[in-house]
């Protein structure tokens, strides 16, 4: 029987391990023991990571009484491992020790598996005189490569940019890969790749046909290995040439908007409408941007029509750099929170900065409907001691309310007085401290107020605290008030622990026409929050509170104590999100003498859903089951619900709608229905229209329901202040060495202008603004096979009052007919589809093309010259090798050039590194 020969070049990994054991057994019977070999690196030295470089240290010791001569040393490793330094030659005297270094590189695609490495010492006659072996493990490697294959350098506005990318699994395990991009992807967003396998990803990006400036567009592709956070990315950059260039304004202009308003109101008892006009400007007055002006004029005044009209306004604000600011007209200002209540009025405010000092002087007299018509005036100086620390001193004079000391609810009216304030503020990094001390002076009383705020973060602990107190006859915003709060947050990764306390008994000076007083309350909260990744958010805690309504114009609506648990949960997706929140409590109604604690609860759900890039829906519903608001402490159901949508068809058209209904006793309304519709659009840049329609129904107020309509039309323009751009002319000529190529009636396009050449090919474009311009030849109008030599568009720079010249040459193009050619006898039919790049050597023009399954590719319309042709990669990795990846060709005019790029099969096999040692039996 004839014995079959074993082909050692086609051994599998398992064959390789068994053969090593056989070799090791044979070695043990040869010159074993002459040289003792010890692995200095230890038992774990065989544990390796693909793609890394390793150095092993072996100690050789001569155990014989005579000198041992070493021909070389050898490390037996898998065939695809690269041995960088290995062999050692020399001699060892009896009992002498010598250290030998062996360096090797593990390839990235090395299979994740157990390995056995053998280190041999070879004598002069080729016999093994020493050895050691050790096992190890090739670790798993999770690694990708993302790179651009092809993308156009230039497209016309309105065309689609197509960019090709390659994602390669450079690890040694099969990976599930997620692809992320803002562009349109041709194919799945999730792919599965084996080690060494690649996939081609094609992305499409639409361009705006109405684009008027030359822009660059980046197309980005990101890839993630499933359950890994590391991001792999690549991008392409393409210039987008507009069909019509935007003409730059020759003047520096100050922008102004003029508007016409129409308002209407319809109720059961009122039907009215009114018109107003407005002009406003916001912008710099000079090219250097040192002088800035902001003004608004709105007239006539319809503010006295309650719930309907708009107030007139006259304000102008001038600023010089950051040093000086002057405001004349209607404004609202207070030196600090402990000053007089803000009063919107007409006056002047001047702000001056010099080095570390900032001074503010102001005067304002209310001229509209207000509860206090007294003027307010004053001064504030701020001293910046350092970047972190400043001190401020303020003085203001006006009228404030005084109260009878024996009865703090009985007002004595508004009395003249002054408020002096001192502020100290420190802010650095994670610390913030602010202290305000104020003193009010009048003929009868002197009173004080203090406010202190502190924020500080220490590693994982954050604190936030505040304290406010004011005297019974303090003339400022807060009178006879006490307010303080403390909050702690502790962060443990995604977990947040929090605790807070707030107490407020604030008697605030307010305008009863437009405001309501703040309620008294005291609240304690303790809880925890946790984020699970970026999608899930939880909060759970316990709270205890007391809350009392302080409105005096109608009956008190609520006064209750409550304690219980609260919760919230939010979930986020790319296109939708949902939120749940609520409480489970025990509540005692303090308005009822016989009330006791009752079981109550409140739950809310809200969500948002993005149907597409232009349409978005949102909705909410709340349900409260409570005894907070009843007169007798009984339990009642309160509901509040709403639905809304946002529509944005184009950047210049937005529509929003919202419907709400329900009952909310602690707000400034009770039972209500409310519909809100808004429309905003821009017509041809300068014309803007916005409209709003509101339906408001309130069962408490005497008007019942109200329709409110609002329309605003605006026109924007710029007042020329200075000419900043001048113009020049461009002259040029279309030439050709080929007399059969016509140079007449060739269309030239630039900056929204187009001209055609005359009989000798010359052309002229006049009145181009100075600066860069892009010139294009309309290639579609040229004879078949004729192309410009220059890469389009050609950039030229126009100078003021000059005549620039541009010369453009036309030639007959050539054609490349290429093929990827199989060399030898292939074992099967391969798909030879691939990506090729052609780079013109003299001007770096880059062309991309693809070969078909037979390996054929054709490129037409090539400008004559020398090109470097590169096969970037085959679409399918089937183990083929391109012998000459780079080829250089010369394209001739009106000729077809052939190119063949040989391809051979790659023989994949696992084999040993060559070793010239002998094995004696």
PDB file of N, CA, C and O in Angstrom, residues 736-765:
ATOM      1  N   UNK A 736      -6.885  76.942 -28.037  1.00  0.00           N
ATOM      2  CA  UNK A 736      -6.701  75.528 -28.338  1.00  0.00           C
ATOM      3  C   UNK A 736      -5.657  75.389 -29.432  1.00  0.00           C
ATOM      4  O   UNK A 736      -5.664  76.148 -30.423  1.00  0.00           O
ATOM      5  N   UNK A 737      -4.748  74.431 -29.254  1.00  0.00           N
ATOM      6  CA  UNK A 737      -3.744  74.136 -30.282  1.00  0.00           C
ATOM      7  C   UNK A 737      -4.336  73.322 -31.423  1.00  0.00           C
ATOM      8  O   UNK A 737      -3.701  73.163 -32.475  1.00  0.00           O
ATOM      9  N   UNK A 738      -5.524  72.767 -31.161  1.00  0.00           N
ATOM     10  CA  UNK A 738      -6.224  72.007 -32.189  1.00  0.00           C
ATOM     11  C   UNK A 738      -7.154  72.966 -32.925  1.00  0.00           C
ATOM     12  O   UNK A 738      -8.139  73.459 -32.362  1.00  0.00           O
ATOM     13  N   UNK A 739      -6.852  73.214 -34.210  1.00  0.00           N
ATOM     14  CA  UNK A 739      -7.639  74.186 -34.968  1.00  0.00           C
ATOM     15  C   UNK A 739      -9.058  73.726 -35.221  1.00  0.00           C
ATOM     16  O   UNK A 739      -9.927  74.534 -35.577  1.00  0.00           O
ATOM     17  N   UNK A 740      -9.323  72.431 -35.040  1.00  0.00           N
ATOM     18  CA  UNK A 740     -10.671  71.920 -35.256  1.00  0.00           C
ATOM     19  C   UNK A 740     -11.582  72.116 -34.042  1.00  0.00           C
ATOM     20  O   UNK A 740     -12.770  71.798 -34.107  1.00  0.00           O
ATOM     21  N   UNK A 741     -11.024  72.567 -32.925  1.00  0.00           N
ATOM     22  CA  UNK A 741     -11.840  72.822 -31.738  1.00  0.00           C
ATOM     23  C   UNK A 741     -12.322  74.270 -31.779  1.00  0.00           C
ATOM     24  O   UNK A 741     -11.506  75.200 -31.739  1.00  0.00           O
ATOM     25  N   UNK A 742     -13.636  74.511 -31.829  1.00  0.00           N
ATOM     26  CA  UNK A 742     -14.132  75.897 -31.887  1.00  0.00           C
ATOM     27  C   UNK A 742     -13.980  76.593 -30.536  1.00  0.00           C
ATOM     28  O   UNK A 742     -14.220  76.010 -29.489  1.00  0.00           O
ATOM     29  N   UNK A 743     -13.577  77.861 -30.592  1.00  0.00           N
ATOM     30  CA  UNK A 743     -13.430  78.647 -29.357  1.00  0.00           C
ATOM     31  C   UNK A 743     -14.482  79.749 -29.290  1.00  0.00           C
ATOM     32  O   UNK A 743     -14.497  80.536 -28.340  1.00  0.00           O
ATOM     33  N   UNK A 744     -15.366  79.802 -30.260  1.00  0.00           N
ATOM     34  CA  UNK A 744     -16.435  80.799 -30.281  1.00  0.00           C
ATOM     35  C   UNK A 744     -17.679  80.251 -29.592  1.00  0.00           C
ATOM     36  O   UNK A 744     -17.953  79.046 -29.619  1.00  0.00           O
ATOM     37  N   UNK A 745     -18.410  81.159 -28.917  1.00  0.00           N
ATOM     38  CA  UNK A 745     -19.683  80.824 -28.247  1.00  0.00           C
ATOM     39  C   UNK A 745     -19.501  79.815 -27.117  1.00  0.00           C
ATOM     40  O   UNK A 745     -20.403  79.030 -26.808  1.00  0.00           O
ATOM     41  N   UNK A 746     -18.338  79.827 -26.461  1.00  0.00           N
ATOM     42  CA  UNK A 746     -18.125  79.006 -25.265  1.00  0.00           C
ATOM     43  C   UNK A 746     -18.680  79.789 -24.063  1.00  0.00           C
ATOM     44  O   UNK A 746     -18.341  80.960 -23.864  1.00  0.00           O
ATOM     45  N   UNK A 747     -19.520  79.146 -23.268  1.00  0.00           N
ATOM     46  CA  UNK A 747     -20.172  79.828 -22.145  1.00  0.00           C
ATOM     47  C   UNK A 747     -19.264  79.838 -20.923  1.00  0.00           C
ATOM     48  O   UNK A 747     -18.762  78.809 -20.495  1.00  0.00           O
ATOM     49  N   UNK A 748     -19.069  81.034 -20.335  1.00  0.00           N
ATOM     50  CA  UNK A 748     -18.255  81.239 -19.135  1.00  0.00           C
ATOM     51  C   UNK A 748     -19.173  81.722 -18.026  1.00  0.00           C
ATOM     52  O   UNK A 748     -19.962  82.653 -18.218  1.00  0.00           O
ATOM     53  N   UNK A 749     -19.069  81.110 -16.846  1.00  0.00           N
ATOM     54  CA  UNK A 749     -19.958  81.422 -15.725  1.00  0.00           C
ATOM     55  C   UNK A 749     -19.123  81.897 -14.540  1.00  0.00           C
ATOM     56  O   UNK A 749     -18.096  81.287 -14.203  1.00  0.00           O
ATOM     57  N   UNK A 750     -19.583  82.996 -13.894  1.00  0.00           N
ATOM     58  CA  UNK A 750     -18.926  83.484 -12.672  1.00  0.00           C
ATOM     59  C   UNK A 750     -19.864  84.393 -11.916  1.00  0.00           C
ATOM     60  O   UNK A 750     -20.454  85.312 -12.494  1.00  0.00           O
ATOM     61  N   UNK A 751     -19.982  84.132 -10.606  1.00  0.00           N
ATOM     62  CA  UNK A 751     -20.691  85.022  -9.669  1.00  0.00           C
ATOM     63  C   UNK A 751     -22.080  85.411 -10.154  1.00  0.00           C
ATOM     64  O   UNK A 751     -22.494  86.569 -10.075  1.00  0.00           O
ATOM     65  N   UNK A 752     -22.813  84.418 -10.682  1.00  0.00           N
ATOM     66  CA  UNK A 752     -24.165  84.689 -11.122  1.00  0.00           C
ATOM     67  C   UNK A 752     -24.243  85.355 -12.480  1.00  0.00           C
ATOM     68  O   UNK A 752     -25.335  85.653 -12.963  1.00  0.00           O
ATOM     69  N   UNK A 753     -23.098  85.588 -13.082  1.00  0.00           N
ATOM     70  CA  UNK A 753     -23.067  86.191 -14.410  1.00  0.00           C
ATOM     71  C   UNK A 753     -22.541  85.175 -15.403  1.00  0.00           C
ATOM     72  O   UNK A 753     -21.730  84.314 -15.059  1.00  0.00           O
ATOM     73  N   UNK A 754     -22.975  85.272 -16.654  1.00  0.00           N
ATOM     74  CA  UNK A 754     -22.480  84.382 -17.695  1.00  0.00           C
ATOM     75  C   UNK A 754     -22.292  85.173 -18.979  1.00  0.00           C
ATOM     76  O   UNK A 754     -23.090  86.066 -19.291  1.00  0.00           O
ATOM     77  N   UNK A 755     -21.237  84.834 -19.688  1.00  0.00           N
ATOM     78  CA  UNK A 755     -20.950  85.456 -20.984  1.00  0.00           C
ATOM     79  C   UNK A 755     -20.521  84.353 -21.930  1.00  0.00           C
ATOM     80  O   UNK A 755     -20.216  83.226 -21.513  1.00  0.00           O
ATOM     81  N   UNK A 756     -20.513  84.671 -23.239  1.00  0.00           N
ATOM     82  CA  UNK A 756     -20.009  83.731 -24.240  1.00  0.00           C
ATOM     83  C   UNK A 756     -18.846  84.380 -24.968  1.00  0.00           C
ATOM     84  O   UNK A 756     -18.761  85.615 -25.090  1.00  0.00           O
ATOM     85  N   UNK A 757     -17.937  83.556 -25.433  1.00  0.00           N
ATOM     86  CA  UNK A 757     -16.740  84.060 -26.105  1.00  0.00           C
ATOM     87  C   UNK A 757     -17.087  84.537 -27.511  1.00  0.00           C
ATOM     88  O   UNK A 757     -18.060  84.075 -28.131  1.00  0.00           O
ATOM     89  N   UNK A 758     -16.261  85.466 -28.017  1.00  0.00           N
ATOM     90  CA  UNK A 758     -16.456  85.938 -29.382  1.00  0.00           C
ATOM     91  C   UNK A 758     -15.690  85.043 -30.351  1.00  0.00           C
ATOM     92  O   UNK A 758     -15.236  83.966 -29.987  1.00  0.00           O
ATOM     93  N   UNK A 759     -15.500  85.514 -31.551  1.00  0.00           N
ATOM     94  CA  UNK A 759     -14.946  84.659 -32.609  1.00  0.00           C
ATOM     95  C   UNK A 759     -13.536  84.176 -32.314  1.00  0.00           C
ATOM     96  O   UNK A 759     -13.154  83.082 -32.732  1.00  0.00           O
ATOM     97  N   UNK A 760     -12.735  84.989 -31.630  1.00  0.00           N
ATOM     98  CA  UNK A 760     -11.361  84.559 -31.340  1.00  0.00           C
ATOM     99  C   UNK A 760     -11.215  83.939 -29.944  1.00  0.00           C
ATOM    100  O   UNK A 760     -10.099  83.710 -29.473  1.00  0.00           O
ATOM    101  N   UNK A 761     -12.347  83.680 -29.263  1.00  0.00           N
ATOM    102  CA  UNK A 761     -12.308  83.032 -27.955  1.00  0.00           C
ATOM    103  C   UNK A 761     -12.172  83.973 -26.782  1.00  0.00           C
ATOM    104  O   UNK A 761     -12.127  83.526 -25.624  1.00  0.00           O
ATOM    105  N   UNK A 762     -12.126  85.259 -26.992  1.00  0.00           N
ATOM    106  CA  UNK A 762     -11.954  86.198 -25.880  1.00  0.00           C
ATOM    107  C   UNK A 762     -13.304  86.477 -25.224  1.00  0.00           C
ATOM    108  O   UNK A 762     -14.363  86.359 -25.829  1.00  0.00           O
ATOM    109  N   UNK A 763     -13.239  86.867 -23.930  1.00  0.00           N
ATOM    110  CA  UNK A 763     -14.450  87.193 -23.168  1.00  0.00           C
ATOM    111  C   UNK A 763     -14.108  88.226 -22.107  1.00  0.00           C
ATOM    112  O   UNK A 763     -12.929  88.429 -21.765  1.00  0.00           O
ATOM    113  N   UNK A 764     -15.147  88.873 -21.595  1.00  0.00           N
ATOM    114  CA  UNK A 764     -14.944  89.903 -20.570  1.00  0.00           C
ATOM    115  C   UNK A 764     -16.130  89.885 -19.607  1.00  0.00           C
ATOM    116  O   UNK A 764     -17.286  89.828 -20.045  1.00  0.00           O
ATOM    117  N   UNK A 765     -15.825  89.894 -18.290  1.00  0.00           N
ATOM    118  CA  UNK A 765     -16.855  89.989 -17.240  1.00  0.00           C
ATOM    119  C   UNK A 765     -16.535  91.231 -16.425  1.00  0.00           C
ATOM    120  O   UNK A 765     -15.471  91.317 -15.785  1.00  0.00           O
TER     121      UNK A 765
END
